[in-house]
């Protein structure tokens, strides 16, 4: 598995399990996330983790799966 695949899986697994420390560790401190549907832009790991937490609260049984990288 490529490094990017490993990082993507760690990120999705952390979200699915609600492990916010692991999720933050998988992100670059200066990451940028463009949420196309809402036109919201999140900057930095802390802001992105807060968004993930809100999504998890809104959809508590939501889980992600990566099938191929």
PDB file of C-alpha atoms in Angstrom:
ATOM      1  CA  UNK A   1       0.000   0.000   0.000  1.00  0.00           C
ATOM      2  CA  UNK A   2       1.271   3.463  -0.819  1.00  0.00           C
ATOM      3  CA  UNK A   3       1.908   6.031   1.886  1.00  0.00           C
ATOM      4  CA  UNK A   4      -1.040   8.078   0.634  1.00  0.00           C
ATOM      5  CA  UNK A   5      -3.276   5.009   0.839  1.00  0.00           C
ATOM      6  CA  UNK A   6      -2.118   4.318   4.390  1.00  0.00           C
ATOM      7  CA  UNK A   7      -2.747   7.919   5.425  1.00  0.00           C
ATOM      8  CA  UNK A   8      -6.186   7.933   3.786  1.00  0.00           C
ATOM      9  CA  UNK A   9      -7.168   4.708   5.557  1.00  0.00           C
ATOM     10  CA  UNK A  10      -5.913   6.000   8.921  1.00  0.00           C
ATOM     11  CA  UNK A  11      -7.906   9.195   8.406  1.00  0.00           C
ATOM     12  CA  UNK A  12     -11.140   7.369   7.535  1.00  0.00           C
ATOM     13  CA  UNK A  13     -10.719   4.800  10.330  1.00  0.00           C
ATOM     14  CA  UNK A  14     -10.147   7.592  12.853  1.00  0.00           C
ATOM     15  CA  UNK A  15     -13.314   9.377  11.700  1.00  0.00           C
ATOM     16  CA  UNK A  16     -15.348   6.172  11.738  1.00  0.00           C
ATOM     17  CA  UNK A  17     -14.274   5.324  15.294  1.00  0.00           C
ATOM     18  CA  UNK A  18     -14.407   8.917  16.573  1.00  0.00           C
ATOM     19  CA  UNK A  19     -10.707   8.875  17.461  1.00  0.00           C
ATOM     20  CA  UNK A  20     -10.079  12.606  17.115  1.00  0.00           C
ATOM     21  CA  UNK A  21      -6.471  12.493  18.347  1.00  0.00           C
ATOM     22  CA  UNK A  22      -5.619   9.903  15.685  1.00  0.00           C
ATOM     23  CA  UNK A  23      -7.470  11.926  13.067  1.00  0.00           C
ATOM     24  CA  UNK A  24      -5.551  15.084  13.949  1.00  0.00           C
ATOM     25  CA  UNK A  25      -2.266  13.148  13.857  1.00  0.00           C
ATOM     26  CA  UNK A  26      -3.069  12.009  10.300  1.00  0.00           C
ATOM     27  CA  UNK A  27      -3.477  15.608   9.088  1.00  0.00           C
ATOM     28  CA  UNK A  28      -0.905  18.239   8.247  1.00  0.00           C
ATOM     29  CA  UNK A  29      -1.140  21.162  10.706  1.00  0.00           C
ATOM     30  CA  UNK A  30      -1.615  23.523   7.752  1.00  0.00           C
ATOM     31  CA  UNK A  31      -4.040  21.361   5.749  1.00  0.00           C
ATOM     32  CA  UNK A  32      -6.807  22.985   3.719  1.00  0.00           C
ATOM     33  CA  UNK A  33     -10.158  21.329   3.004  1.00  0.00           C
ATOM     34  CA  UNK A  34     -12.530  22.760   0.409  1.00  0.00           C
ATOM     35  CA  UNK A  35     -16.093  21.576   1.000  1.00  0.00           C
ATOM     36  CA  UNK A  36     -17.469  22.034  -2.497  1.00  0.00           C
ATOM     37  CA  UNK A  37     -21.157  21.529  -1.663  1.00  0.00           C
ATOM     38  CA  UNK A  38     -21.251  24.306   0.944  1.00  0.00           C
ATOM     39  CA  UNK A  39     -18.369  26.388  -0.428  1.00  0.00           C
ATOM     40  CA  UNK A  40     -16.865  26.281   3.066  1.00  0.00           C
ATOM     41  CA  UNK A  41     -13.082  26.250   3.348  1.00  0.00           C
ATOM     42  CA  UNK A  42     -11.400  24.856   6.458  1.00  0.00           C
ATOM     43  CA  UNK A  43      -7.789  25.670   7.251  1.00  0.00           C
ATOM     44  CA  UNK A  44      -5.659  23.733   9.701  1.00  0.00           C
ATOM     45  CA  UNK A  45      -6.016  20.389  11.437  1.00  0.00           C
ATOM     46  CA  UNK A  46      -7.930  21.791  14.419  1.00  0.00           C
ATOM     47  CA  UNK A  47     -10.615  23.368  12.239  1.00  0.00           C
ATOM     48  CA  UNK A  48     -10.972  20.223  10.142  1.00  0.00           C
ATOM     49  CA  UNK A  49     -11.249  17.974  13.210  1.00  0.00           C
ATOM     50  CA  UNK A  50     -14.000  20.262  14.546  1.00  0.00           C
ATOM     51  CA  UNK A  51     -15.870  19.853  11.257  1.00  0.00           C
ATOM     52  CA  UNK A  52     -15.449  16.063  11.383  1.00  0.00           C
ATOM     53  CA  UNK A  53     -16.781  16.067  14.947  1.00  0.00           C
ATOM     54  CA  UNK A  54     -19.845  18.038  13.822  1.00  0.00           C
ATOM     55  CA  UNK A  55     -20.450  15.602  10.956  1.00  0.00           C
ATOM     56  CA  UNK A  56     -20.115  12.663  13.359  1.00  0.00           C
ATOM     57  CA  UNK A  57     -22.573  14.286  15.762  1.00  0.00           C
ATOM     58  CA  UNK A  58     -25.057  14.875  12.931  1.00  0.00           C
ATOM     59  CA  UNK A  59     -24.603  11.334  11.541  1.00  0.00           C
ATOM     60  CA  UNK A  60     -23.390   9.231  14.512  1.00  0.00           C
ATOM     61  CA  UNK A  61     -23.445   5.906  12.681  1.00  0.00           C
ATOM     62  CA  UNK A  62     -21.638   7.341   9.637  1.00  0.00           C
ATOM     63  CA  UNK A  63     -18.557   5.381   8.612  1.00  0.00           C
ATOM     64  CA  UNK A  64     -16.162   5.628   5.710  1.00  0.00           C
ATOM     65  CA  UNK A  65     -14.614   2.906   3.570  1.00  0.00           C
ATOM     66  CA  UNK A  66     -11.681   3.066   1.177  1.00  0.00           C
ATOM     67  CA  UNK A  67     -11.694   0.233  -1.328  1.00  0.00           C
ATOM     68  CA  UNK A  68      -8.770   1.219  -3.511  1.00  0.00           C
ATOM     69  CA  UNK A  69      -6.000   3.799  -3.668  1.00  0.00           C
TER      70      UNK A  69
END
